[in-house]
């Protein structure tokens, strides 16, 4: 009898993996001890032995059976399996043999009461498994069967590749089809949403193509594993795993439907409440409705704050009904966001609360002309964390709200109803010039300046009687939309010209002695080179 090495693999390589079985004897989820007592052939469980004969343990019996099976020849495999009832060691047993060679002994003490099987029934089940494995081993090493299985595998692979290539070539015409529908305005998605979601249909089709290709490869691998007897159990397990996963996902989805329905109801009611609130606050903002403690200037921020609070409250109510809300993943996410909020909220919350102070104190609004520290300009944005100012140099200055609140804010346009801005400029004139003349000259310079509201008379004040001169201040009202820096520059130029016309010296320079002649510019020298009239 020839015993080639290939026969050692027929019944040979034993892998200790817990596979599902159609019988009751091998455990579906065995412990390490039960795995050691289970006979595995071709990666499939045959029987679990529990009886101990003398010093021979069930684990030793399994190893002896394996060695016996490895010693079988190809001629032995072609003989039928014979079952012989015997009495061994004063126990009822069944002897399994092939070609008059004993393979294994199954005793009544090997049975488990939980299996609810008699010895003949258990022996029959074990014999069926062994006969199936015997036929599988004969097929496994049949050249004709192996070549046929290999040809089927290659044909299946070519089919899967052709399917994936065809799916890839179909992307371009599908893209062209959806582009034409979009141009003809036949798409189901409105144009207003296109800017947010883009080519949603094409992305959905790409996802579908990817899933189909992955599913095709998965089915091909499972089918190929089933073609070869040695890997047949792997293919069965692979298919069973996918079916079990789909079933489990379906059960989870069905069990989550009531919770998802409650979450949808909560969010729909929250959206309705928010919309009603928005309608009420819009009427307050337009002035058609007045509510105590709510100013039209603060309605925008109030609406955002209330919306955030409403949605947070709705999320806290809906959270227990979300699928997996009690899982470790959700708990980990909660801890992560709580840690981020704890570590990073100190400075951010300081600026955010300062922004709320600015908004509800109405210290400044968008479009106001303010003077903040060294910056003077128009407020372009009052954000949650910072305030933006456009200066006279057309620079955008971003000042954190905490800095704005901690400093002094000078709002030049709050009490001006026409929308213009009050602007001031000053000069210092000596005591030898009548103050009434100074008032008249400053008013004359204001009348010559464009951008000043002529309906609002200029105001001249004497601020201080100083050691060498008197300090005068001129206040004018600018027209709406005029640049503060440009009008001030033009006004200062006209002041210099008017004082030169009337030979009045501006005393801003400090003199130790009174000069012999007034320090001024004659009208003839106003346009000295390179200046042009």
Coordinates of C-alpha atoms in Angstrom, one line a residue:
X1 CA 0.0 0.0 0.0
X2 CA 1.4 3.4 -1.0
X3 CA 1.3 6.1 1.7
X4 CA 2.4 9.3 -0.1
X5 CA 2.8 12.5 1.8
X6 CA -0.3 13.9 0.1
X7 CA -2.4 11.5 2.2
X8 CA -1.1 13.0 5.3
X9 CA -2.9 16.1 4.3
X10 CA -6.1 14.4 3.4
X11 CA -7.2 14.0 7.0
X12 CA -4.2 15.8 8.4
X13 CA -3.8 19.4 9.3
X14 CA -5.9 20.1 12.3
X15 CA -6.9 23.7 13.0
X16 CA -8.4 24.6 16.3
X17 CA -11.0 27.0 15.2
X18 CA -14.6 27.0 16.7
X19 CA -16.8 26.5 13.6
X20 CA -20.6 26.1 13.5
X21 CA -21.8 22.6 13.2
X22 CA -25.0 21.0 12.0
X23 CA -24.8 18.4 14.9
X24 CA -25.1 18.8 18.6
X25 CA -22.0 17.1 19.8
X26 CA -19.2 19.6 18.9
X27 CA -19.7 22.9 20.7
X28 CA -20.6 26.0 18.8
X29 CA -18.6 28.2 21.1
X30 CA -16.2 25.8 22.7
X31 CA -13.8 26.6 25.5
X32 CA -10.1 25.8 25.0
X33 CA -10.5 22.5 26.8
X34 CA -13.4 21.5 24.6
X35 CA -11.4 22.5 21.5
X36 CA -8.6 20.2 22.6
X37 CA -11.1 17.3 23.0
X38 CA -12.8 17.9 19.6
X39 CA -11.7 16.0 16.5
X40 CA -11.2 18.4 13.5
X41 CA -10.7 17.0 10.0
X42 CA -10.3 19.3 7.0
X43 CA -11.1 22.2 9.3
X44 CA -14.5 20.7 10.2
X45 CA -15.5 19.4 13.6
X46 CA -16.4 15.8 13.7
X47 CA -17.0 14.8 17.3
X48 CA -16.1 15.8 20.9
X49 CA -14.7 13.0 23.1
X50 CA -15.3 13.1 26.8
X51 CA -14.6 9.5 28.0
X52 CA -11.3 8.6 29.7
X53 CA -10.0 5.0 29.3
X54 CA -7.4 4.2 32.0
X55 CA -4.6 6.8 31.7
X56 CA -5.7 7.8 28.3
X57 CA -7.4 11.2 28.4
X58 CA -9.8 12.5 25.7
X59 CA -7.1 14.8 24.4
X60 CA -4.8 11.8 23.9
X61 CA -7.5 9.9 22.2
X62 CA -8.0 12.8 19.7
X63 CA -4.3 12.8 18.9
X64 CA -4.2 9.0 18.4
X65 CA -7.2 9.2 16.0
X66 CA -5.4 11.9 14.0
X67 CA -2.3 9.8 13.7
X68 CA -4.3 6.9 12.6
X69 CA -6.1 8.9 9.9
X70 CA -2.8 10.2 8.7
X71 CA -1.6 6.7 8.2
X72 CA -4.4 5.8 5.8
X73 CA -3.5 5.3 2.2
X74 CA -5.4 6.3 -0.9
X75 CA -6.7 2.8 -1.3
X76 CA -8.1 2.8 2.2
X77 CA -10.1 6.0 1.5
X78 CA -11.9 4.2 -1.3
X79 CA -13.3 1.6 1.1
X80 CA -16.6 2.3 2.9
X81 CA -16.8 3.2 6.5
X82 CA -17.9 0.3 8.8
X83 CA -19.5 0.8 12.2
X84 CA -19.3 -2.2 14.7
X85 CA -21.1 -2.1 18.1
X86 CA -18.8 -3.5 20.7
X87 CA -18.2 -3.6 24.5
X88 CA -14.9 -2.1 25.6
X89 CA -13.8 -1.5 29.1
X90 CA -17.2 -2.5 30.3
X91 CA -18.8 0.2 28.3
X92 CA -21.1 0.2 25.2
X93 CA -19.2 1.6 22.2
X94 CA -19.1 1.8 18.4
X95 CA -15.9 1.0 16.5
X96 CA -15.3 3.0 13.3
X97 CA -13.1 1.2 10.7
X98 CA -12.0 1.6 7.1
X99 CA -10.6 -1.4 5.1
X100 CA -10.5 -3.4 8.4
X101 CA -8.3 -0.7 10.0
X102 CA -9.8 0.8 13.2
X103 CA -10.1 4.6 13.2
X104 CA -11.8 5.6 16.4
X105 CA -14.0 4.4 19.2
X106 CA -17.1 6.2 20.3
X107 CA -18.4 5.2 23.8
X108 CA -21.6 6.0 25.5
X109 CA -19.6 8.0 28.1
X110 CA -18.5 10.4 25.3
X111 CA -22.1 11.6 24.9
X112 CA -23.4 14.7 26.7
X113 CA -26.8 14.6 28.4
X114 CA -27.6 17.9 26.9
X115 CA -27.2 16.5 23.3
X116 CA -30.2 14.2 24.0
X117 CA -28.8 11.5 21.7
X118 CA -28.4 7.8 22.1
X119 CA -25.2 6.0 21.2
X120 CA -26.5 4.7 17.8
X121 CA -27.9 8.1 16.9
X122 CA -24.6 9.8 17.8
X123 CA -22.6 7.2 15.9
X124 CA -24.8 7.7 12.8
X125 CA -24.2 11.4 12.9
X126 CA -20.4 10.9 13.2
X127 CA -20.4 8.4 10.4
X128 CA -22.3 10.8 8.1
X129 CA -19.6 13.5 8.8
X130 CA -16.8 11.1 8.2
X131 CA -18.3 9.8 4.9
X132 CA -18.8 13.4 3.7
X133 CA -15.2 14.2 4.5
X134 CA -14.0 10.9 2.9
X135 CA -15.8 11.9 -0.3
X136 CA -14.4 15.4 -0.1
X137 CA -10.9 14.1 0.3
X138 CA -11.2 11.9 -2.7
X139 CA -12.5 14.9 -4.8
X140 CA -9.9 17.2 -3.3
X141 CA -7.0 15.3 -4.8
X142 CA -8.6 14.2 -8.0
X143 CA -6.7 16.0 -10.9
X144 CA -9.9 16.3 -12.9
X145 CA -11.9 17.8 -10.1
X146 CA -9.1 20.2 -9.2
X147 CA -8.7 21.4 -12.8
X148 CA -12.4 21.9 -13.1
X149 CA -12.6 23.9 -9.9
X150 CA -9.7 26.0 -10.9
X151 CA -11.3 26.7 -14.3
X152 CA -14.5 27.7 -12.5
X153 CA -12.6 30.0 -10.2
X154 CA -10.9 31.8 -13.2
X155 CA -14.1 32.1 -15.1
X156 CA -15.8 33.6 -12.0
X157 CA -12.9 36.0 -11.6
X158 CA -13.1 37.1 -15.2
X159 CA -16.8 37.7 -14.8
X160 CA -16.3 39.8 -11.7
X161 CA -13.6 41.9 -13.4
X162 CA -15.7 42.4 -16.4
X163 CA -18.6 43.5 -14.2
X164 CA -16.4 46.0 -12.4
X165 CA -14.9 47.4 -15.7
X166 CA -18.4 47.7 -17.2
X167 CA -19.5 49.6 -14.1
X168 CA -16.5 51.9 -14.4
X169 CA -17.3 52.7 -18.0
X170 CA -20.9 53.5 -17.1
X171 CA -19.9 56.4 -14.9
X172 CA -19.2 58.8 -17.8
X173 CA -22.7 58.4 -19.5
X174 CA -24.4 58.6 -16.2
X175 CA -22.6 61.8 -15.4
X176 CA -23.5 63.2 -18.8
X177 CA -27.2 62.2 -18.2
X178 CA -27.4 63.9 -14.8
X179 CA -25.7 67.0 -16.2
X180 CA -28.3 67.3 -19.0
X181 CA -31.1 66.9 -16.5
X182 CA -29.6 69.6 -14.4
X183 CA -29.3 72.0 -17.4
X184 CA -32.9 71.3 -18.3
X185 CA -34.0 71.9 -14.7
X186 CA -35.5 68.4 -14.5
X187 CA -33.5 67.4 -11.5
X188 CA -35.3 66.4 -8.3
X189 CA -32.9 68.5 -6.2
X190 CA -33.7 72.3 -6.3
X191 CA -31.0 74.7 -7.6
X192 CA -30.9 76.4 -4.2
X193 CA -29.4 73.2 -2.7
X194 CA -27.0 72.5 -5.5
X195 CA -24.4 74.9 -4.0
X196 CA -24.4 72.8 -0.8
X197 CA -24.6 69.2 -2.0
X198 CA -23.1 69.5 -5.5
X199 CA -23.5 66.5 -7.8
X200 CA -25.3 64.3 -5.3
X201 CA -26.8 61.8 -7.8
X202 CA -23.3 61.1 -9.3
X203 CA -21.8 60.6 -5.9
X204 CA -24.7 58.2 -5.0
X205 CA -24.1 56.3 -8.2
X206 CA -20.4 56.0 -7.5
X207 CA -21.1 54.7 -4.0
X208 CA -23.5 52.1 -5.5
X209 CA -20.9 51.0 -8.1
X210 CA -18.3 50.6 -5.4
X211 CA -20.7 48.5 -3.2
X212 CA -21.6 46.3 -6.2
X213 CA -18.0 45.6 -7.0
X214 CA -17.1 44.9 -3.4
X215 CA -20.2 42.6 -3.1
X216 CA -19.2 40.8 -6.3
X217 CA -15.7 40.1 -5.1
X218 CA -17.0 38.9 -1.7
X219 CA -19.4 36.5 -3.4
X220 CA -16.7 35.3 -5.7
X221 CA -14.3 34.6 -2.8
X222 CA -17.0 32.7 -0.9
X223 CA -17.9 30.7 -4.0
X224 CA -14.3 29.8 -4.7
X225 CA -13.7 28.6 -1.2
X226 CA -16.7 26.3 -1.5
X227 CA -15.3 24.7 -4.7
X228 CA -12.4 23.1 -2.8
X229 CA -13.2 20.6 -0.1
X230 CA -10.3 21.7 2.2
X231 CA -11.6 25.3 2.2
X232 CA -15.3 24.5 1.9
X233 CA -16.0 25.2 5.5
X234 CA -14.3 28.6 5.2
X235 CA -16.6 29.5 2.3
X236 CA -19.6 28.3 4.3
X237 CA -18.5 30.4 7.3
X238 CA -17.9 33.4 5.0
X239 CA -21.3 33.2 3.6
X240 CA -22.9 32.5 7.0
X241 CA -21.0 35.5 8.4
X242 CA -22.4 37.9 5.8
X243 CA -25.9 36.5 6.2
X244 CA -25.6 36.8 9.9
X245 CA -24.3 40.3 9.7
X246 CA -27.2 41.4 7.4
X247 CA -29.7 39.7 9.8
X248 CA -28.1 41.4 12.8
X249 CA -28.1 44.8 11.1
X250 CA -31.7 44.3 10.2
X251 CA -32.7 43.4 13.7
X252 CA -30.8 46.5 15.0
X253 CA -32.5 48.7 12.5
X254 CA -35.9 47.4 13.3
X255 CA -35.3 47.7 17.0
X256 CA -34.1 51.3 16.5
X257 CA -37.1 52.4 14.5
X258 CA -39.3 53.4 17.5
X259 CA -36.5 55.5 18.9
X260 CA -35.7 57.1 15.6
X261 CA -39.4 58.0 15.2
X262 CA -39.4 59.7 18.6
X263 CA -36.2 61.6 17.6
X264 CA -37.8 62.7 14.4
X265 CA -40.9 63.9 16.2
X266 CA -38.8 65.9 18.7
X267 CA -36.8 67.5 16.0
X268 CA -39.9 68.4 13.9
X269 CA -41.6 70.0 16.9
X270 CA -38.3 71.9 17.7
X271 CA -38.2 73.2 14.1
X272 CA -41.8 74.4 14.3
X273 CA -41.2 76.1 17.6
X274 CA -38.0 77.8 16.2
X275 CA -39.9 79.0 13.1
X276 CA -42.7 80.5 15.2
X277 CA -40.1 82.2 17.4
X278 CA -38.3 83.5 14.3
X279 CA -41.6 85.1 13.0
X280 CA -42.2 86.8 16.4
X281 CA -38.7 88.2 16.6
X282 CA -38.7 89.4 13.0
X283 CA -41.8 91.5 13.9
X284 CA -39.9 92.9 16.9
X285 CA -36.9 93.7 14.7
X286 CA -39.0 95.6 12.2
X287 CA -40.7 97.5 15.0
X288 CA -44.2 96.1 14.4
X289 CA -44.2 94.4 17.7
X290 CA -42.8 95.5 21.1
X291 CA -41.8 93.2 23.8
X292 CA -40.5 94.4 27.2
X293 CA -36.7 94.0 27.6
X294 CA -36.1 93.2 24.0
X295 CA -34.6 95.9 21.7
X296 CA -34.7 95.7 17.9
X297 CA -30.9 96.0 17.8
X298 CA -30.4 92.9 19.9
X299 CA -33.0 90.7 18.2
X300 CA -30.5 89.0 15.9
X301 CA -28.2 87.8 18.7
X302 CA -31.2 86.9 20.9
X303 CA -32.7 84.8 18.1
X304 CA -29.4 82.9 17.7
X305 CA -29.0 82.3 21.4
X306 CA -32.5 81.1 21.8
X307 CA -32.2 78.8 18.8
X308 CA -29.0 77.3 20.2
X309 CA -30.7 76.8 23.6
X310 CA -33.8 75.2 22.0
X311 CA -31.8 72.8 19.9
X312 CA -29.5 71.8 22.8
X313 CA -32.6 71.2 24.9
X314 CA -34.1 69.1 22.1
X315 CA -30.9 67.1 21.6
X316 CA -30.7 66.4 25.4
X317 CA -34.3 65.0 25.2
X318 CA -33.7 63.0 22.1
X319 CA -30.3 61.6 23.1
X320 CA -31.6 58.6 25.1
X321 CA -33.7 57.5 22.1
X322 CA -30.7 57.6 19.6
X323 CA -29.4 54.1 18.6
X324 CA -26.4 53.2 20.7
X325 CA -26.8 56.1 23.1
X326 CA -25.7 53.8 25.9
X327 CA -22.8 52.3 24.1
X328 CA -19.2 52.9 25.0
X329 CA -18.6 54.8 21.8
X330 CA -21.2 57.5 22.7
X331 CA -19.8 57.7 26.2
X332 CA -16.3 58.1 24.8
X333 CA -17.5 60.9 22.5
X334 CA -19.2 62.7 25.4
X335 CA -16.0 62.5 27.5
X336 CA -14.0 63.8 24.6
X337 CA -16.2 66.8 24.0
X338 CA -16.4 67.5 27.7
X339 CA -12.6 67.5 28.0
X340 CA -12.3 69.8 25.0
X341 CA -14.9 72.2 26.4
X342 CA -13.2 72.2 29.8
X343 CA -9.7 72.9 28.4
X344 CA -10.6 75.3 25.7
X345 CA -13.6 77.2 26.9
X346 CA -11.9 79.6 29.4
X347 CA -10.6 82.1 26.9
X348 CA -13.3 81.5 24.3
X349 CA -16.2 81.9 26.8
X350 CA -14.5 85.2 28.1
X351 CA -14.7 86.6 24.6
X352 CA -18.1 85.2 23.9
X353 CA -19.6 86.7 27.1
X354 CA -17.9 90.0 26.3
X355 CA -19.6 89.9 22.9
X356 CA -22.9 89.4 24.6
X357 CA -22.2 92.4 26.8
X358 CA -21.4 94.6 23.8
X359 CA -24.6 93.4 22.0
X360 CA -27.0 93.8 24.9
X361 CA -25.5 97.0 26.2
X362 CA -25.8 98.5 22.6
X363 CA -22.4 100.1 23.1
X364 CA -21.8 99.8 19.3
X365 CA -23.4 98.5 16.2
X366 CA -22.4 97.7 12.7
X367 CA -21.9 100.9 10.8
X368 CA -21.1 103.0 13.9
X369 CA -18.1 105.3 13.8
X370 CA -16.1 104.6 17.0
X371 CA -12.8 105.5 18.6
X372 CA -11.3 102.5 20.4
X373 CA -7.8 103.0 22.0
X374 CA -5.6 104.1 19.1
X375 CA -8.1 103.0 16.4
X376 CA -10.8 105.1 14.8
X377 CA -13.1 103.9 12.1
X378 CA -16.3 102.2 11.2
X379 CA -17.5 99.0 12.8
X380 CA -17.9 96.4 10.1
X381 CA -18.8 93.4 12.3
X382 CA -19.7 92.7 15.9
X383 CA -19.0 88.9 16.2
X384 CA -19.3 86.5 19.0
X385 CA -15.6 86.5 19.7
X386 CA -14.2 89.7 18.1
X387 CA -15.1 93.2 16.7
X388 CA -13.9 94.3 13.3
X389 CA -13.1 98.0 12.5
X390 CA -12.4 99.6 9.2
X391 CA -9.9 102.5 9.8
X392 CA -9.3 105.6 7.8
X393 CA -6.4 103.9 6.1
X394 CA -8.9 101.2 4.9
X395 CA -7.3 98.7 7.2
X396 CA -9.4 96.0 8.9
X397 CA -8.6 95.9 12.6
X398 CA -9.8 92.8 14.6
X399 CA -10.1 93.5 18.4
X400 CA -11.1 90.7 20.8
X401 CA -14.3 91.4 22.5
X402 CA -12.7 91.1 25.9
X403 CA -10.3 93.9 25.0
X404 CA -13.2 96.0 23.7
X405 CA -15.1 95.6 26.9
X406 CA -12.1 96.3 29.2
X407 CA -11.3 99.6 27.4
X408 CA -13.0 102.8 26.6
X409 CA -15.3 103.0 23.6
X410 CA -16.1 106.4 22.1
X411 CA -19.1 106.1 19.8
X412 CA -19.3 109.1 17.4
X413 CA -22.6 108.2 15.8
X414 CA -24.9 106.8 18.4
X415 CA -27.0 110.0 19.1
X416 CA -27.1 111.3 15.5
X417 CA -30.5 110.6 14.0
X418 CA -29.6 111.6 10.4
X419 CA -26.9 108.9 10.1
X420 CA -24.0 111.4 10.0
X421 CA -21.2 111.7 12.5
X422 CA -20.2 114.6 14.8
X423 CA -16.5 115.6 14.1
X424 CA -14.3 117.9 16.1
X425 CA -11.0 119.7 15.4
X426 CA -9.1 122.3 17.4
X427 CA -6.7 125.2 17.1
X428 CA -4.9 127.5 19.6
X429 CA -4.9 131.3 19.0
X430 CA -3.2 134.0 21.0
X431 CA -4.9 136.4 23.3
X432 CA -4.3 139.4 21.0
X433 CA -6.9 138.0 18.6
X434 CA -10.6 138.7 19.4
X435 CA -12.4 135.5 20.2
X436 CA -15.4 136.5 18.2
X437 CA -13.2 136.8 15.1
X438 CA -11.9 133.3 15.8
X439 CA -15.4 132.0 16.0
X440 CA -16.3 133.6 12.7
X441 CA -13.2 132.3 10.9
X442 CA -13.8 128.7 12.1
X443 CA -17.4 128.9 11.0
X444 CA -16.2 130.2 7.6
X445 CA -13.8 127.3 7.2
X446 CA -16.6 124.9 8.0
X447 CA -18.8 126.5 5.4
X448 CA -16.1 126.0 2.7
X449 CA -15.7 122.2 3.5
X450 CA -17.7 119.7 1.4
X451 CA -19.2 116.7 3.2
X452 CA -20.5 118.8 6.1
X453 CA -24.2 119.0 6.8
X454 CA -25.2 122.7 6.2
X455 CA -28.5 122.2 8.0
X456 CA -26.7 121.7 11.3
X457 CA -24.8 124.9 12.3
X458 CA -21.2 124.4 13.4
X459 CA -20.4 124.8 17.1
X460 CA -17.3 126.6 18.4
X461 CA -16.2 126.2 22.0
X462 CA -13.4 127.8 24.0
X463 CA -12.0 124.8 25.9
X464 CA -9.2 126.4 28.0
X465 CA -7.4 129.7 28.7
X466 CA -3.8 128.5 28.6
X467 CA -0.5 130.3 29.4
X468 CA 0.3 131.5 25.9
X469 CA -3.0 131.0 23.9
X470 CA -6.6 130.1 24.0
X471 CA -7.7 126.6 22.9
X472 CA -10.7 126.6 20.5
X473 CA -12.7 123.5 19.3
X474 CA -14.9 123.3 16.2
X475 CA -17.7 120.7 16.0
X476 CA -19.5 120.0 12.8
X477 CA -22.0 117.4 11.5
X478 CA -20.9 115.2 8.6
X479 CA -23.4 114.0 5.9
X480 CA -24.3 110.4 5.9
X481 CA -21.7 108.1 4.3
X482 CA -18.9 110.7 4.4
X483 CA -15.4 109.6 5.4
X484 CA -14.3 111.1 8.8
X485 CA -10.7 111.2 7.9
X486 CA -11.2 112.9 4.5
X487 CA -13.5 115.6 5.8
X488 CA -11.2 116.3 8.7
X489 CA -8.2 116.7 6.4
X490 CA -10.1 119.1 4.1
X491 CA -11.5 121.1 7.1
X492 CA -8.0 121.6 8.6
X493 CA -6.8 122.8 5.2
X494 CA -9.5 125.4 5.0
X495 CA -8.8 126.6 8.6
X496 CA -5.2 127.3 7.7
X497 CA -6.3 129.2 4.6
X498 CA -8.9 131.3 6.4
X499 CA -6.5 132.3 9.2
X500 CA -3.9 133.2 6.7
X501 CA -6.4 135.4 4.8
X502 CA -7.2 137.4 7.9
X503 CA -3.5 137.5 9.1
X504 CA -4.2 135.6 12.3
X505 CA -1.4 133.5 13.6
X506 CA -2.1 130.0 14.8
X507 CA -0.2 129.7 18.1
X508 CA 0.3 126.0 18.2
X509 CA 4.1 126.4 18.2
X510 CA 5.3 127.6 21.6
X511 CA 7.5 130.8 21.5
X512 CA 9.8 132.1 24.3
X513 CA 9.4 135.6 22.9
X514 CA 6.7 137.1 20.8
X515 CA 7.9 137.2 17.1
X516 CA 8.2 140.6 15.4
X517 CA 5.8 139.5 12.7
X518 CA 2.9 137.1 12.7
X519 CA 3.8 133.5 11.8
X520 CA 1.5 132.8 8.9
X521 CA 1.4 132.0 5.2
X522 CA 0.4 134.9 2.8
X523 CA -2.3 134.2 0.2
X524 CA 0.2 134.7 -2.6
X525 CA 2.2 131.8 -1.3
X526 CA -0.6 129.4 -0.9
X527 CA 0.3 127.6 -4.1
X528 CA 4.0 127.7 -4.0
X529 CA 5.8 125.1 -6.1
X530 CA 5.2 122.3 -6.5
X531 CA 1.6 123.0 -5.5
X532 CA -0.9 123.8 -8.2
X533 CA -4.0 125.9 -8.0

